[in-house]
Protein backbone atom coordinates (compact mmCIF):
# COMPACT_ATOMS: atom_id res chain seq x y z
CA UNK A 1 0.00 0.00 0.00
CA UNK A 2 1.45 3.32 -1.05
CA UNK A 3 1.36 6.30 1.19
CA UNK A 4 0.81 9.72 -0.38
CA UNK A 5 2.74 12.65 1.09
CA UNK A 6 0.89 15.93 1.07
CA UNK A 7 2.95 19.15 0.97
CA UNK A 8 1.63 22.45 2.28
CA UNK A 9 3.01 25.71 0.74
CA UNK A 10 3.14 28.66 3.15
CA UNK A 11 3.36 32.22 1.75
CA UNK A 12 6.87 33.71 1.99
CA UNK A 13 7.09 37.13 3.68
CA UNK A 14 9.30 38.49 0.90
CA UNK A 15 6.55 37.99 -1.63
CA UNK A 16 3.98 39.99 0.40
CA UNK A 17 5.56 43.49 0.53
CA UNK A 18 3.08 46.34 0.63
CA UNK A 19 3.68 49.63 -1.17
CA UNK A 20 4.21 52.81 0.99
CA UNK A 21 6.70 55.43 2.31
CA UNK A 22 9.42 54.65 4.75
CA UNK A 23 10.19 57.03 7.61
CA UNK A 24 13.29 58.26 5.80
CA UNK A 25 11.32 59.03 2.66
CA UNK A 26 8.77 61.00 4.68
CA UNK A 27 11.49 63.04 6.36
CA UNK A 28 13.14 63.83 3.03
CA UNK A 29 9.80 64.84 1.52
CA UNK A 30 8.93 67.10 4.46
CA UNK A 31 12.36 68.74 4.28
CA UNK A 32 11.88 69.52 0.60
CA UNK A 33 8.41 70.97 1.18
CA UNK A 34 9.62 73.16 4.07
CA UNK A 35 12.63 74.38 2.08
CA UNK A 36 10.46 75.31 -0.90
CA UNK A 37 8.06 77.12 1.43
CA UNK A 38 10.86 79.13 3.04
CA UNK A 39 12.29 80.12 -0.34
CA UNK A 40 8.85 81.12 -1.63
CA UNK A 41 8.15 83.19 1.49
CA UNK A 42 11.53 84.92 1.29
CA UNK A 43 10.96 85.74 -2.38
CA UNK A 44 7.47 87.09 -1.75
CA UNK A 45 8.68 89.14 1.22
CA UNK A 46 11.59 90.54 -0.81
CA UNK A 47 9.24 91.44 -3.66
CA UNK A 48 6.85 93.24 -1.31
CA UNK A 49 9.71 95.09 0.41
CA UNK A 50 11.26 96.16 -2.90
CA UNK A 51 7.89 97.26 -4.26
CA UNK A 52 7.20 99.32 -1.15
CA UNK A 53 10.65 100.92 -1.28
CA UNK A 54 10.27 101.89 -4.93
CA UNK A 55 6.80 103.33 -4.28
CA UNK A 56 8.07 105.45 -1.39
CA UNK A 57 11.02 106.59 -3.49
CA UNK A 58 8.75 107.59 -6.37
CA UNK A 59 6.40 109.54 -4.10
CA UNK A 60 9.33 111.29 -2.40
CA UNK A 61 10.73 112.26 -5.80
CA UNK A 62 7.36 113.71 -6.84
CA UNK A 63 7.09 115.60 -3.54
CA UNK A 64 10.60 116.97 -4.02
CA UNK A 65 9.90 118.30 -7.48
CA UNK A 66 6.66 119.94 -6.34
CA UNK A 67 8.45 121.62 -3.45
CA UNK A 68 11.23 122.95 -5.67
CA UNK A 69 8.67 124.42 -8.04
CA UNK A 70 6.62 125.97 -5.23
CA UNK A 71 9.69 127.33 -3.45
CA UNK A 72 10.98 128.91 -6.66
CA UNK A 73 7.70 130.72 -7.27
CA UNK A 74 7.33 131.86 -3.65
CA UNK A 75 10.89 132.97 -2.91
CA UNK A 76 11.18 134.82 -6.21
CA UNK A 77 8.44 137.23 -5.11
CA UNK A 78 9.64 137.82 -1.55
CA UNK A 79 8.50 141.25 -0.37
CA UNK A 80 8.21 143.48 2.68
CA UNK A 81 6.04 141.94 5.38
CA UNK A 82 2.68 143.32 6.46
CA UNK A 83 4.47 145.18 9.25
CA UNK A 84 7.27 146.45 7.03
CA UNK A 85 9.91 143.84 7.90
CA UNK A 86 12.68 143.04 5.42
CA UNK A 87 11.65 140.37 2.85
CA UNK A 88 14.09 137.80 4.28
CA UNK A 89 13.92 137.23 8.03
CA UNK A 90 16.51 134.47 8.40
CA UNK A 91 18.77 132.47 6.09
CA UNK A 92 20.69 129.41 7.27
CA UNK A 93 21.73 126.14 5.64
CA UNK A 94 18.89 124.26 7.35
CA UNK A 95 16.09 126.82 7.12
CA UNK A 96 14.94 129.97 5.41
CA UNK A 97 12.27 132.43 6.51
CA UNK A 98 10.84 135.04 4.17
CA UNK A 99 7.70 137.03 3.42
CA UNK A 100 5.62 136.70 0.27
CA UNK A 101 2.02 136.74 -0.88
CA UNK A 102 2.07 133.06 -1.82
CA UNK A 103 -1.67 132.68 -2.43
CA UNK A 104 -2.29 136.02 -4.17
CA UNK A 105 -4.88 137.19 -1.66
CA UNK A 106 -3.25 140.55 -1.02
CA UNK A 107 -1.81 139.44 2.35
CA UNK A 108 1.90 138.82 2.77
CA UNK A 109 2.49 135.52 4.56
CA UNK A 110 5.51 134.57 6.63
CA UNK A 111 6.92 131.45 4.98
CA UNK A 112 9.40 129.08 6.58
CA UNK A 113 11.09 126.11 4.92
CA UNK A 114 13.16 124.02 7.32
CA UNK A 115 14.68 120.60 7.87
CA UNK A 116 13.33 118.64 10.84
CA UNK A 117 15.20 115.35 11.16
CA UNK A 118 14.88 113.53 7.82
CA UNK A 119 11.91 115.65 6.71
CA UNK A 120 11.66 118.96 4.90
CA UNK A 121 8.78 120.95 6.33
CA UNK A 122 7.00 124.18 5.48
CA UNK A 123 5.41 126.63 7.87
CA UNK A 124 2.99 129.34 6.76
CA UNK A 125 1.81 132.19 8.96
CA UNK A 126 -0.82 134.69 7.86
CA UNK A 127 -0.92 138.19 9.35
CA UNK A 128 -3.93 138.91 11.54
CA UNK A 129 -5.60 141.84 13.26
CA UNK A 130 -6.61 145.36 12.29
CA UNK A 131 -2.99 146.30 12.80
CA UNK A 132 -1.41 143.23 11.18
CA UNK A 133 0.85 141.08 13.34
CA UNK A 134 2.43 137.66 12.93
CA UNK A 135 1.56 135.37 15.84
CA UNK A 136 4.15 132.58 15.70
CA UNK A 137 1.83 130.30 17.66
CA UNK A 138 -0.59 130.37 14.72
CA UNK A 139 1.93 129.05 12.20
CA UNK A 140 0.66 126.06 10.24
CA UNK A 141 3.39 123.49 9.59
CA UNK A 142 3.20 120.73 7.03
CA UNK A 143 5.64 117.91 6.17
CA UNK A 144 6.69 118.28 2.54
CA UNK A 145 9.43 115.80 1.60
CA UNK A 146 10.59 112.69 3.53
CA UNK A 147 13.96 110.91 3.48
CA UNK A 148 16.09 114.07 3.31
CA UNK A 149 19.69 112.86 3.55
CA UNK A 150 21.38 116.29 3.50
CA UNK A 151 20.54 118.55 6.45
CA UNK A 152 22.21 121.52 4.73
CA UNK A 153 19.57 122.21 2.11
CA UNK A 154 20.06 125.93 1.45
CA UNK A 155 22.97 128.01 0.14
CA UNK A 156 22.90 131.77 -0.40
CA UNK A 157 24.69 134.16 -2.75
CA UNK A 158 25.00 137.91 -3.06
CA UNK A 159 24.50 140.16 -6.08
CA UNK A 160 27.87 139.19 -7.61
CA UNK A 161 26.82 135.59 -8.13
CA UNK A 162 27.34 134.26 -11.67
CA UNK A 163 27.16 130.54 -10.99
CA UNK A 164 30.64 129.68 -9.75
CA UNK A 165 31.13 131.79 -6.61
CA UNK A 166 31.25 130.30 -3.12
CA UNK A 167 28.10 130.72 -1.02
CA UNK A 168 27.79 133.29 1.74
CA UNK A 169 28.91 132.18 5.23
CA UNK A 170 26.32 130.21 7.21
CA UNK A 171 24.10 131.71 8.49
CA UNK A 172 23.90 134.29 5.76
CA UNK A 173 23.20 137.97 6.30
CA UNK A 174 19.62 138.40 4.96
CA UNK A 175 20.51 141.87 3.68
CA UNK A 176 23.13 140.39 1.35
CA UNK A 177 21.07 137.53 -0.07
CA UNK A 178 20.05 137.89 -3.70
CA UNK A 179 20.07 134.24 -4.77
CA UNK A 180 19.24 131.05 -2.92
CA UNK A 181 19.98 127.49 -3.98
CA UNK A 182 17.91 124.62 -2.63
CA UNK A 183 19.24 121.09 -2.97
CA UNK A 184 17.39 117.97 -1.85
CA UNK A 185 19.24 114.67 -1.51
CA UNK A 186 16.49 112.09 -1.12
CA UNK A 187 17.35 108.59 0.09
CA UNK A 188 15.59 106.33 2.57
CA UNK A 189 18.82 104.44 3.30
CA UNK A 190 22.16 105.65 1.96
CA UNK A 191 23.72 102.23 2.62
CA UNK A 192 21.33 100.44 0.24
CA UNK A 193 21.15 100.85 -3.58
CA UNK A 194 19.97 102.61 -5.69
CA UNK A 195 21.81 105.90 -5.39
CA UNK A 196 20.19 108.91 -3.78
CA UNK A 197 18.01 111.26 -5.81
CA UNK A 198 19.43 114.77 -6.09
CA UNK A 199 17.07 117.62 -6.97
CA UNK A 200 18.05 121.28 -6.99
CA UNK A 201 17.07 124.77 -8.06
CA UNK A 202 18.52 128.28 -7.80
CA UNK A 203 16.24 131.28 -7.41
CA UNK A 204 16.86 135.01 -7.80
CA UNK A 205 14.81 137.43 -5.71
CA UNK A 206 12.83 139.44 -8.21
CA UNK A 207 12.15 142.39 -5.91
CA UNK A 208 15.73 142.73 -4.63
CA UNK A 209 17.82 142.65 -7.79
CA UNK A 210 20.63 145.19 -7.65
CA UNK A 211 23.16 143.72 -10.07
CA UNK A 212 21.56 144.93 -13.30
Tab-separated table of C-alpha atoms in Angstrom:
chain	number	residue	atom	x	y	z
A	1	UNK	CA	0.000	0.000	0.000
A	2	UNK	CA	1.453	3.323	-1.049
A	3	UNK	CA	1.359	6.300	1.193
A	4	UNK	CA	0.810	9.715	-0.382
A	5	UNK	CA	2.744	12.649	1.089
A	6	UNK	CA	0.887	15.934	1.070
A	7	UNK	CA	2.953	19.153	0.971
A	8	UNK	CA	1.627	22.453	2.284
A	9	UNK	CA	3.010	25.710	0.744
A	10	UNK	CA	3.142	28.662	3.154
A	11	UNK	CA	3.356	32.223	1.751
A	12	UNK	CA	6.868	33.706	1.986
A	13	UNK	CA	7.090	37.128	3.682
A	14	UNK	CA	9.303	38.492	0.902
A	15	UNK	CA	6.547	37.986	-1.628
A	16	UNK	CA	3.984	39.986	0.399
A	17	UNK	CA	5.564	43.492	0.528
A	18	UNK	CA	3.078	46.341	0.630
A	19	UNK	CA	3.677	49.631	-1.167
A	20	UNK	CA	4.212	52.806	0.991
A	21	UNK	CA	6.703	55.426	2.311
A	22	UNK	CA	9.420	54.651	4.754
A	23	UNK	CA	10.192	57.029	7.608
A	24	UNK	CA	13.293	58.258	5.800
A	25	UNK	CA	11.318	59.028	2.661
A	26	UNK	CA	8.767	60.999	4.683
A	27	UNK	CA	11.493	63.039	6.362
A	28	UNK	CA	13.137	63.834	3.034
A	29	UNK	CA	9.800	64.844	1.521
A	30	UNK	CA	8.929	67.103	4.459
A	31	UNK	CA	12.364	68.738	4.280
A	32	UNK	CA	11.884	69.521	0.597
A	33	UNK	CA	8.410	70.975	1.184
A	34	UNK	CA	9.623	73.158	4.072
A	35	UNK	CA	12.632	74.384	2.083
A	36	UNK	CA	10.464	75.313	-0.899
A	37	UNK	CA	8.062	77.122	1.425
A	38	UNK	CA	10.856	79.131	3.039
A	39	UNK	CA	12.289	80.117	-0.342
A	40	UNK	CA	8.851	81.122	-1.633
A	41	UNK	CA	8.145	83.187	1.487
A	42	UNK	CA	11.526	84.917	1.290
A	43	UNK	CA	10.962	85.741	-2.385
A	44	UNK	CA	7.468	87.094	-1.747
A	45	UNK	CA	8.680	89.143	1.218
A	46	UNK	CA	11.588	90.536	-0.813
A	47	UNK	CA	9.239	91.445	-3.661
A	48	UNK	CA	6.850	93.242	-1.315
A	49	UNK	CA	9.710	95.085	0.411
A	50	UNK	CA	11.255	96.165	-2.899
A	51	UNK	CA	7.888	97.260	-4.264
A	52	UNK	CA	7.202	99.322	-1.147
A	53	UNK	CA	10.648	100.924	-1.281
A	54	UNK	CA	10.267	101.890	-4.935
A	55	UNK	CA	6.804	103.328	-4.279
A	56	UNK	CA	8.067	105.453	-1.390
A	57	UNK	CA	11.024	106.591	-3.490
A	58	UNK	CA	8.748	107.594	-6.366
A	59	UNK	CA	6.397	109.544	-4.100
A	60	UNK	CA	9.330	111.288	-2.404
A	61	UNK	CA	10.728	112.262	-5.801
A	62	UNK	CA	7.365	113.708	-6.839
A	63	UNK	CA	7.094	115.596	-3.544
A	64	UNK	CA	10.604	116.966	-4.017
A	65	UNK	CA	9.897	118.296	-7.479
A	66	UNK	CA	6.663	119.937	-6.341
A	67	UNK	CA	8.450	121.622	-3.451
A	68	UNK	CA	11.235	122.953	-5.667
A	69	UNK	CA	8.671	124.420	-8.035
A	70	UNK	CA	6.620	125.969	-5.230
A	71	UNK	CA	9.690	127.333	-3.453
A	72	UNK	CA	10.978	128.907	-6.660
A	73	UNK	CA	7.701	130.716	-7.267
A	74	UNK	CA	7.332	131.857	-3.654
A	75	UNK	CA	10.885	132.973	-2.914
A	76	UNK	CA	11.175	134.818	-6.208
A	77	UNK	CA	8.440	137.229	-5.111
A	78	UNK	CA	9.642	137.821	-1.547
A	79	UNK	CA	8.500	141.253	-0.375
A	80	UNK	CA	8.212	143.479	2.677
A	81	UNK	CA	6.045	141.945	5.381
A	82	UNK	CA	2.675	143.321	6.461
A	83	UNK	CA	4.473	145.182	9.253
A	84	UNK	CA	7.272	146.445	7.028
A	85	UNK	CA	9.913	143.841	7.896
A	86	UNK	CA	12.680	143.038	5.423
A	87	UNK	CA	11.645	140.369	2.851
A	88	UNK	CA	14.088	137.800	4.276
A	89	UNK	CA	13.916	137.229	8.027
A	90	UNK	CA	16.508	134.468	8.401
A	91	UNK	CA	18.769	132.471	6.092
A	92	UNK	CA	20.695	129.406	7.268
A	93	UNK	CA	21.726	126.136	5.643
A	94	UNK	CA	18.887	124.263	7.350
A	95	UNK	CA	16.091	126.821	7.118
A	96	UNK	CA	14.940	129.971	5.405
A	97	UNK	CA	12.268	132.429	6.512
A	98	UNK	CA	10.841	135.040	4.169
A	99	UNK	CA	7.703	137.031	3.422
A	100	UNK	CA	5.619	136.704	0.274
A	101	UNK	CA	2.021	136.741	-0.879
A	102	UNK	CA	2.073	133.060	-1.819
A	103	UNK	CA	-1.667	132.685	-2.430
A	104	UNK	CA	-2.285	136.020	-4.167
A	105	UNK	CA	-4.885	137.194	-1.665
A	106	UNK	CA	-3.246	140.553	-1.017
A	107	UNK	CA	-1.811	139.441	2.350
A	108	UNK	CA	1.897	138.816	2.767
A	109	UNK	CA	2.492	135.521	4.562
A	110	UNK	CA	5.514	134.575	6.635
A	111	UNK	CA	6.921	131.447	4.982
A	112	UNK	CA	9.398	129.083	6.578
A	113	UNK	CA	11.085	126.106	4.918
A	114	UNK	CA	13.158	124.023	7.317
A	115	UNK	CA	14.678	120.597	7.873
A	116	UNK	CA	13.335	118.645	10.841
A	117	UNK	CA	15.204	115.353	11.164
A	118	UNK	CA	14.881	113.532	7.823
A	119	UNK	CA	11.912	115.648	6.711
A	120	UNK	CA	11.662	118.962	4.903
A	121	UNK	CA	8.777	120.953	6.334
A	122	UNK	CA	7.004	124.177	5.477
A	123	UNK	CA	5.406	126.630	7.870
A	124	UNK	CA	2.986	129.340	6.755
A	125	UNK	CA	1.805	132.190	8.962
A	126	UNK	CA	-0.823	134.687	7.861
A	127	UNK	CA	-0.916	138.185	9.352
A	128	UNK	CA	-3.928	138.907	11.538
A	129	UNK	CA	-5.599	141.836	13.258
A	130	UNK	CA	-6.607	145.363	12.288
A	131	UNK	CA	-2.989	146.303	12.795
A	132	UNK	CA	-1.409	143.231	11.184
A	133	UNK	CA	0.846	141.075	13.335
A	134	UNK	CA	2.427	137.657	12.931
A	135	UNK	CA	1.561	135.373	15.843
A	136	UNK	CA	4.145	132.580	15.705
A	137	UNK	CA	1.830	130.296	17.659
A	138	UNK	CA	-0.591	130.373	14.723
A	139	UNK	CA	1.927	129.048	12.198
A	140	UNK	CA	0.655	126.057	10.236
A	141	UNK	CA	3.387	123.490	9.595
A	142	UNK	CA	3.203	120.728	7.029
A	143	UNK	CA	5.635	117.915	6.169
A	144	UNK	CA	6.686	118.283	2.539
A	145	UNK	CA	9.433	115.802	1.602
A	146	UNK	CA	10.589	112.687	3.530
A	147	UNK	CA	13.959	110.906	3.476
A	148	UNK	CA	16.087	114.067	3.308
A	149	UNK	CA	19.690	112.861	3.547
A	150	UNK	CA	21.377	116.293	3.502
A	151	UNK	CA	20.541	118.551	6.447
A	152	UNK	CA	22.213	121.524	4.734
A	153	UNK	CA	19.574	122.207	2.112
A	154	UNK	CA	20.063	125.927	1.451
A	155	UNK	CA	22.965	128.005	0.136
A	156	UNK	CA	22.904	131.768	-0.399
A	157	UNK	CA	24.687	134.161	-2.752
A	158	UNK	CA	25.004	137.909	-3.064
A	159	UNK	CA	24.503	140.160	-6.084
A	160	UNK	CA	27.868	139.195	-7.611
A	161	UNK	CA	26.820	135.588	-8.131
A	162	UNK	CA	27.336	134.260	-11.667
A	163	UNK	CA	27.159	130.537	-10.991
A	164	UNK	CA	30.639	129.676	-9.746
A	165	UNK	CA	31.130	131.787	-6.613
A	166	UNK	CA	31.247	130.302	-3.122
A	167	UNK	CA	28.103	130.722	-1.017
A	168	UNK	CA	27.791	133.291	1.742
A	169	UNK	CA	28.908	132.183	5.228
A	170	UNK	CA	26.317	130.209	7.207
A	171	UNK	CA	24.101	131.706	8.493
A	172	UNK	CA	23.896	134.293	5.756
A	173	UNK	CA	23.196	137.970	6.301
A	174	UNK	CA	19.621	138.397	4.960
A	175	UNK	CA	20.507	141.873	3.683
A	176	UNK	CA	23.131	140.394	1.354
A	177	UNK	CA	21.074	137.530	-0.066
A	178	UNK	CA	20.055	137.892	-3.696
A	179	UNK	CA	20.072	134.244	-4.768
A	180	UNK	CA	19.237	131.051	-2.918
A	181	UNK	CA	19.981	127.487	-3.985
A	182	UNK	CA	17.908	124.624	-2.635
A	183	UNK	CA	19.240	121.093	-2.974
A	184	UNK	CA	17.392	117.968	-1.851
A	185	UNK	CA	19.237	114.670	-1.511
A	186	UNK	CA	16.490	112.091	-1.119
A	187	UNK	CA	17.346	108.590	0.093
A	188	UNK	CA	15.589	106.326	2.573
A	189	UNK	CA	18.817	104.440	3.298
A	190	UNK	CA	22.162	105.653	1.959
A	191	UNK	CA	23.722	102.226	2.617
A	192	UNK	CA	21.331	100.443	0.244
A	193	UNK	CA	21.154	100.855	-3.579
A	194	UNK	CA	19.966	102.606	-5.686
A	195	UNK	CA	21.808	105.896	-5.394
A	196	UNK	CA	20.188	108.907	-3.784
A	197	UNK	CA	18.010	111.259	-5.810
A	198	UNK	CA	19.435	114.772	-6.088
A	199	UNK	CA	17.070	117.621	-6.966
A	200	UNK	CA	18.050	121.282	-6.986
A	201	UNK	CA	17.072	124.766	-8.059
A	202	UNK	CA	18.519	128.278	-7.802
A	203	UNK	CA	16.243	131.280	-7.410
A	204	UNK	CA	16.857	135.007	-7.801
A	205	UNK	CA	14.812	137.426	-5.712
A	206	UNK	CA	12.833	139.441	-8.214
A	207	UNK	CA	12.151	142.392	-5.907
A	208	UNK	CA	15.726	142.725	-4.632
A	209	UNK	CA	17.822	142.649	-7.793
A	210	UNK	CA	20.626	145.189	-7.649
A	211	UNK	CA	23.161	143.716	-10.071
A	212	UNK	CA	21.558	144.928	-13.296
